[in-house]
Amino acid sequence: MRILITGTNGYIAKNFAAYTENTRLISLRDDEWRNTSFAGYDAILHAAGLVHKKENRRNQYDYYAINRDLTFELAKKAKADKVGQFVFLSTMNVYNLTDITDNTITADTPTNPTTNYGRSKLAAESLITTLSDDAFRVAILRPPIVYGYNCPGNFQRLYNLIKKAPIFPDYKNSRSMVYIQNLCFFIHSIIKEKKEGIFFPRDPTPVATGEMAEAIAKAQGKKLYLTRAFNLPIDILMPYMSVIYKMFGDLVYDSSLPDGGDNDLANPVDFKTALMANNYLE
């Protein structure tokens, strides 16, 4: 099984390349890939994209050029070169994350992104799905927050905060997250079994932000005191401040949604085990 991975500097791309044999990383930053034959590859994992960049009027079109148009062009080339499967790394942000019924995403939850990042990813999903047939299977992954050693994004911000903070809110929320090694496990399973459709890779159980913070502190070898003193201000501010919602809001994938895993691979690990494994937090 030979796998081509886009995004030579991407966090998920590099971790999956290290996780799986017979992979090759390629960059889409110039036109060289357009002149490269994809023949002989069983699957392409398209992990490259525009993310973790503050949105503004000047870069709004970049999201569509990179996350939508480039994705569709890549998928069309993959199909023309007889690649059997196209695995697209999308996002939970294809939903309106602040307006989810019962804070749970189900199979019936409508996609209604509110950011250019989410809109461009959803548009790419729609385009590449039109290419799907018996010889070219399209698999779409919508992971929640990804965490792991040296990862970018919200988890790294939480990690940096815990390094300095002596106390943290003991707020009982519930969030779906996915450890990077678990995500690699799901991707490998989807490619190995030549699966198609939409998948929702996630850790076995959701986690409260306070629990995650406490586990991070333990992995760092420090004591963190959890307190409920901040819970009322959090409740008051959450509807008005997106940063508070991102940290303490409830948002989970329904347990019935497919994660892409199968039974012949090792079970995904829980977050406490993940945080302590291999001293990945330093």
GROMACS .gro file of C-alpha atoms in nm:
model
  282
    1MET     CA    1   0.000   0.000   0.000
    2ARG     CA    2   0.158   0.326  -0.116
    3ILE     CA    3   0.028   0.656   0.018
    4LEU     CA    4   0.097   1.009  -0.105
    5ILE     CA    5   0.058   1.280   0.162
    6THR     CA    6   0.022   1.651   0.091
    7GLY     CA    7   0.170   1.908   0.328
    8THR     CA    8   0.540   1.862   0.394
    9ASN     CA    9   0.530   2.092   0.697
   10GLY     CA   10   0.185   2.000   0.824
   11TYR     CA   11   0.144   1.860   1.174
   12ILE     CA   12  -0.094   1.580   1.078
   13ALA     CA   13   0.091   1.504   0.755
   14LYS     CA   14   0.427   1.460   0.928
   15ASN     CA   15   0.282   1.251   1.208
   16PHE     CA   16   0.098   1.021   0.969
   17ALA     CA   17   0.411   0.979   0.757
   18ALA     CA   18   0.598   0.870   1.071
   19TYR     CA   19   0.309   0.642   1.174
   20THR     CA   20   0.274   0.457   0.843
   21GLU     CA   21   0.512   0.281   0.606
   22ASN     CA   22   0.540   0.341   0.231
   23THR     CA   23   0.443   0.707   0.241
   24ARG     CA   24   0.572   1.010   0.055
   25LEU     CA   25   0.524   1.374   0.149
   26ILE     CA   26   0.479   1.633  -0.127
   27SER     CA   27   0.436   2.008  -0.122
   28LEU     CA   28   0.163   2.199  -0.304
   29ARG     CA   29   0.327   2.538  -0.255
   30ASP     CA   30   0.459   2.550  -0.613
   31ASP     CA   31   0.362   2.392  -0.945
   32GLU     CA   32   0.596   2.095  -0.928
   33TRP     CA   33   0.321   1.860  -0.809
   34ARG     CA   34   0.120   1.930  -1.122
   35ASN     CA   35   0.400   1.774  -1.328
   36THR     CA   36   0.441   1.476  -1.094
   37SER     CA   37   0.272   1.148  -1.179
   38PHE     CA   38   0.054   1.001  -0.904
   39ALA     CA   39   0.040   0.666  -1.081
   40GLY     CA   40   0.119   0.371  -0.858
   41TYR     CA   41  -0.019   0.524  -0.539
   42ASP     CA   42  -0.311   0.350  -0.372
   43ALA     CA   43  -0.432   0.659  -0.185
   44ILE     CA   44  -0.371   1.029  -0.136
   45LEU     CA   45  -0.410   1.184   0.206
   46HIS     CA   46  -0.477   1.552   0.143
   47ALA     CA   47  -0.369   1.713   0.470
   48ALA     CA   48  -0.242   2.044   0.332
   49GLY     CA   49  -0.458   2.352   0.372
   50LEU     CA   50  -0.495   2.702   0.510
   51VAL     CA   51  -0.570   2.693   0.884
   52HIS     CA   52  -0.469   2.863   1.211
   53LYS     CA   53  -0.459   3.201   1.041
   54LYS     CA   54  -0.668   3.492   1.166
   55GLU     CA   55  -0.936   3.567   0.909
   56ASN     CA   56  -0.974   3.912   0.757
   57ARG     CA   57  -1.089   4.073   0.432
   58ARG     CA   58  -0.746   4.045   0.275
   59ASN     CA   59  -0.712   3.670   0.317
   60GLN     CA   60  -1.073   3.558   0.278
   61TYR     CA   61  -1.021   3.453  -0.086
   62ASP     CA   62  -0.705   3.262   0.005
   63TYR     CA   63  -0.917   3.013   0.198
   64TYR     CA   64  -1.121   2.928  -0.112
   65ALA     CA   65  -0.821   2.923  -0.347
   66ILE     CA   66  -0.631   2.682  -0.122
   67ASN     CA   67  -0.890   2.480   0.067
   68ARG     CA   68  -1.149   2.450  -0.213
   69ASP     CA   69  -0.999   2.508  -0.557
   70LEU     CA   70  -0.661   2.347  -0.498
   71THR     CA   71  -0.826   2.048  -0.332
   72PHE     CA   72  -1.056   1.991  -0.629
   73GLU     CA   73  -0.769   2.025  -0.875
   74LEU     CA   74  -0.564   1.776  -0.676
   75ALA     CA   75  -0.851   1.527  -0.659
   76LYS     CA   76  -0.913   1.549  -1.034
   77LYS     CA   77  -0.547   1.481  -1.103
   78ALA     CA   78  -0.550   1.188  -0.860
   79LYS     CA   79  -0.846   1.035  -1.040
   80ALA     CA   80  -0.691   1.091  -1.381
   81ASP     CA   81  -0.371   0.920  -1.260
   82LYS     CA   82  -0.571   0.616  -1.141
   83VAL     CA   83  -0.525   0.665  -0.767
   84GLY     CA   84  -0.785   0.449  -0.598
   85GLN     CA   85  -0.875   0.662  -0.297
   86PHE     CA   86  -0.874   1.030  -0.199
   87VAL     CA   87  -0.878   1.102   0.175
   88PHE     CA   88  -0.960   1.462   0.257
   89LEU     CA   89  -0.889   1.617   0.594
   90SER     CA   90  -1.185   1.848   0.653
   91THR     CA   91  -1.296   1.996   0.985
   92MET     CA   92  -1.562   2.011   1.254
   93ASN     CA   93  -1.598   2.375   1.153
   94VAL     CA   94  -1.830   2.281   0.866
   95TYR     CA   95  -2.098   2.315   1.135
   96ASN     CA   96  -2.211   2.629   1.316
   97LEU     CA   97  -2.032   2.538   1.636
   98THR     CA   98  -2.217   2.792   1.848
   99ASP     CA   99  -2.564   2.675   1.744
  100ILE     CA  100  -2.569   2.296   1.787
  101THR     CA  101  -2.886   2.141   1.932
  102ASP     CA  102  -2.807   1.992   2.273
  103ASN     CA  103  -2.438   2.063   2.195
  104THR     CA  104  -2.420   1.729   2.013
  105ILE     CA  105  -2.345   1.681   1.644
  106THR     CA  106  -2.549   1.398   1.498
  107ALA     CA  107  -2.608   1.261   1.150
  108ASP     CA  108  -2.898   1.506   1.119
  109THR     CA  109  -2.708   1.819   1.222
  110PRO     CA  110  -2.703   2.060   0.925
  111THR     CA  111  -2.375   2.196   0.798
  112ASN     CA  112  -2.376   2.572   0.839
  113PRO     CA  113  -2.020   2.707   0.872
  114THR     CA  114  -1.968   3.063   0.994
  115THR     CA  115  -1.601   3.108   0.897
  116ASN     CA  116  -1.422   3.118   0.563
  117TYR     CA  117  -1.218   2.824   0.682
  118GLY     CA  118  -1.528   2.614   0.744
  119ARG     CA  119  -1.707   2.733   0.429
  120SER     CA  120  -1.407   2.659   0.207
  121LYS     CA  121  -1.366   2.311   0.353
  122LEU     CA  122  -1.736   2.232   0.307
  123ALA     CA  123  -1.724   2.359  -0.052
  124ALA     CA  124  -1.427   2.129  -0.117
  125GLU     CA  125  -1.620   1.835   0.029
  126SER     CA  126  -1.906   1.898  -0.214
  127LEU     CA  127  -1.676   1.923  -0.517
  128ILE     CA  128  -1.463   1.615  -0.454
  129THR     CA  129  -1.771   1.404  -0.375
  130THR     CA  130  -1.883   1.451  -0.736
  131LEU     CA  131  -1.571   1.260  -0.848
  132SER     CA  132  -1.648   0.951  -0.642
  133ASP     CA  133  -1.714   0.622  -0.822
  134ASP     CA  134  -1.624   0.253  -0.793
  135ALA     CA  135  -1.266   0.319  -0.904
  136PHE     CA  136  -1.213   0.641  -0.707
  137ARG     CA  137  -1.332   0.637  -0.349
  138VAL     CA  138  -1.358   0.961  -0.156
  139ALA     CA  139  -1.328   0.964   0.224
  140ILE     CA  140  -1.385   1.285   0.421
  141LEU     CA  141  -1.269   1.329   0.781
  142ARG     CA  142  -1.411   1.593   1.013
  143PRO     CA  143  -1.188   1.578   1.322
  144PRO     CA  144  -1.252   1.790   1.633
  145ILE     CA  145  -0.962   1.957   1.816
  146VAL     CA  146  -0.641   1.762   1.754
  147TYR     CA  147  -0.387   1.743   2.035
  148GLY     CA  148  -0.042   1.599   2.075
  149TYR     CA  149   0.317   1.695   2.132
  150ASN     CA  150   0.406   2.029   1.974
  151CYS     CA  151   0.072   2.061   1.794
  152PRO     CA  152  -0.052   2.400   1.673
  153GLY     CA  153  -0.387   2.557   1.755
  154ASN     CA  154  -0.608   2.565   2.062
  155PHE     CA  155  -0.451   2.276   2.250
  156GLN     CA  156  -0.108   2.435   2.236
  157ARG     CA  157  -0.257   2.756   2.376
  158LEU     CA  158  -0.406   2.557   2.663
  159TYR     CA  159  -0.075   2.379   2.719
  160ASN     CA  160   0.113   2.711   2.734
  161LEU     CA  161  -0.145   2.853   2.976
  162ILE     CA  162  -0.116   2.555   3.211
  163LYS     CA  163   0.263   2.596   3.222
  164LYS     CA  164   0.210   2.934   3.392
  165ALA     CA  165  -0.122   2.908   3.573
  166PRO     CA  166  -0.141   2.785   3.936
  167ILE     CA  167  -0.522   2.754   3.921
  168PHE     CA  168  -0.780   2.669   3.657
  169PRO     CA  169  -1.162   2.666   3.637
  170ASP     CA  170  -1.327   2.341   3.746
  171TYR     CA  171  -1.596   2.379   3.480
  172LYS     CA  172  -1.791   2.066   3.383
  173ASN     CA  173  -1.816   2.087   3.007
  174SER     CA  174  -1.777   1.810   2.750
  175ARG     CA  175  -1.567   1.827   2.432
  176SER     CA  176  -1.483   1.576   2.162
  177MET     CA  177  -1.110   1.575   2.090
  178VAL     CA  178  -0.867   1.346   1.911
  179TYR     CA  179  -0.511   1.256   2.004
  180ILE     CA  180  -0.277   1.275   1.704
  181GLN     CA  181  -0.183   0.907   1.727
  182ASN     CA  182  -0.550   0.812   1.745
  183LEU     CA  183  -0.615   1.023   1.438
  184CYS     CA  184  -0.335   0.846   1.253
  185PHE     CA  185  -0.490   0.515   1.356
  186PHE     CA  186  -0.826   0.618   1.207
  187ILE     CA  187  -0.670   0.747   0.884
  188HIS     CA  188  -0.470   0.426   0.844
  189SER     CA  189  -0.783   0.218   0.897
  190ILE     CA  190  -0.980   0.417   0.640
  191ILE     CA  191  -0.706   0.376   0.380
  192LYS     CA  192  -0.635   0.011   0.460
  193GLU     CA  193  -1.003  -0.083   0.427
  194LYS     CA  194  -1.056   0.149   0.126
  195LYS     CA  195  -1.348   0.317   0.299
  196GLU     CA  196  -1.553   0.601   0.158
  197GLY     CA  197  -1.797   0.851   0.303
  198ILE     CA  198  -1.778   1.096   0.593
  199PHE     CA  199  -1.601   1.003   0.917
  200PHE     CA  200  -1.572   1.167   1.258
  201PRO     CA  201  -1.245   1.053   1.420
  202ARG     CA  202  -1.236   1.117   1.795
  203ASP     CA  203  -1.109   0.983   2.124
  204PRO     CA  204  -1.318   0.714   2.298
  205THR     CA  205  -1.482   0.959   2.539
  206PRO     CA  206  -1.530   1.337   2.548
  207VAL     CA  207  -1.337   1.534   2.808
  208ALA     CA  208  -1.392   1.841   3.024
  209THR     CA  209  -1.145   2.125   2.975
  210GLY     CA  210  -1.063   2.120   3.346
  211GLU     CA  211  -0.984   1.747   3.331
  212MET     CA  212  -0.760   1.806   3.031
  213ALA     CA  213  -0.585   2.094   3.208
  214GLU     CA  214  -0.527   1.878   3.517
  215ALA     CA  215  -0.384   1.596   3.305
  216ILE     CA  216  -0.154   1.840   3.122
  217ALA     CA  217  -0.027   1.972   3.455
  218LYS     CA  218   0.037   1.617   3.578
  219ALA     CA  219   0.230   1.537   3.260
  220GLN     CA  220   0.433   1.853   3.323
  221GLY     CA  221   0.506   1.740   3.678
  222LYS     CA  222   0.325   2.033   3.842
  223LYS     CA  223   0.027   2.076   4.069
  224LEU     CA  224  -0.276   2.258   3.932
  225TYR     CA  225  -0.559   2.364   4.160
  226LEU     CA  226  -0.907   2.346   4.010
  227THR     CA  227  -1.166   2.591   4.142
  228ARG     CA  228  -1.533   2.661   4.073
  229ALA     CA  229  -1.491   3.029   4.160
  230PHE     CA  230  -1.484   3.125   3.791
  231ASN     CA  231  -1.784   2.919   3.682
  232LEU     CA  232  -2.047   3.195   3.711
  233PRO     CA  233  -1.842   3.449   3.508
  234ILE     CA  234  -1.784   3.179   3.246
  235ASP     CA  235  -2.159   3.116   3.221
  236ILE     CA  236  -2.226   3.489   3.186
  237LEU     CA  237  -1.952   3.561   2.928
  238MET     CA  238  -1.977   3.248   2.716
  239PRO     CA  239  -2.263   3.368   2.487
  240TYR     CA  240  -2.071   3.686   2.408
  241MET     CA  241  -1.707   3.578   2.389
  242SER     CA  242  -1.601   3.317   2.136
  243VAL     CA  243  -1.272   3.256   2.315
  244ILE     CA  244  -1.462   3.151   2.629
  245TYR     CA  245  -1.690   2.925   2.427
  246LYS     CA  246  -1.397   2.761   2.249
  247MET     CA  247  -1.240   2.676   2.582
  248PHE     CA  248  -1.541   2.585   2.797
  249GLY     CA  249  -1.837   2.524   2.568
  250ASP     CA  250  -1.994   2.180   2.523
  251LEU     CA  251  -1.951   2.023   2.183
  252VAL     CA  252  -1.940   1.651   2.111
  253TYR     CA  253  -1.990   1.408   1.828
  254ASP     CA  254  -2.275   1.163   1.884
  255SER     CA  255  -2.145   0.816   1.964
  256SER     CA  256  -2.330   0.666   1.666
  257LEU     CA  257  -2.124   0.861   1.410
  258PRO     CA  258  -1.856   0.650   1.235
  259ASP     CA  259  -1.500   0.726   1.342
  260GLY     CA  260  -1.337   0.520   1.067
  261GLY     CA  261  -1.179   0.260   1.294
  262ASP     CA  262  -1.201  -0.117   1.273
  263ASN     CA  263  -1.149  -0.403   1.512
  264ASP     CA  264  -0.818  -0.546   1.392
  265LEU     CA  265  -0.608  -0.249   1.506
  266ALA     CA  266  -0.515  -0.144   1.857
  267ASN     CA  267  -0.786   0.050   2.038
  268PRO     CA  268  -0.747   0.428   2.057
  269VAL     CA  269  -0.602   0.552   2.386
  270ASP     CA  270  -0.778   0.788   2.626
  271PHE     CA  271  -0.648   1.140   2.685
  272LYS     CA  272  -0.483   1.073   3.023
  273THR     CA  273  -0.282   0.787   2.878
  274ALA     CA  274  -0.203   0.996   2.571
  275LEU     CA  275  -0.073   1.288   2.775
  276MET     CA  276   0.158   1.070   2.981
  277ALA     CA  277   0.280   0.852   2.695
  278ASN     CA  278   0.645   0.881   2.591
  279ASN     CA  279   0.688   1.207   2.784
  280TYR     CA  280   0.545   1.386   2.482
  281LEU     CA  281   0.475   1.696   2.690
  282GLU     CA  282   0.793   1.872   2.796
   0.00000   0.00000   0.00000
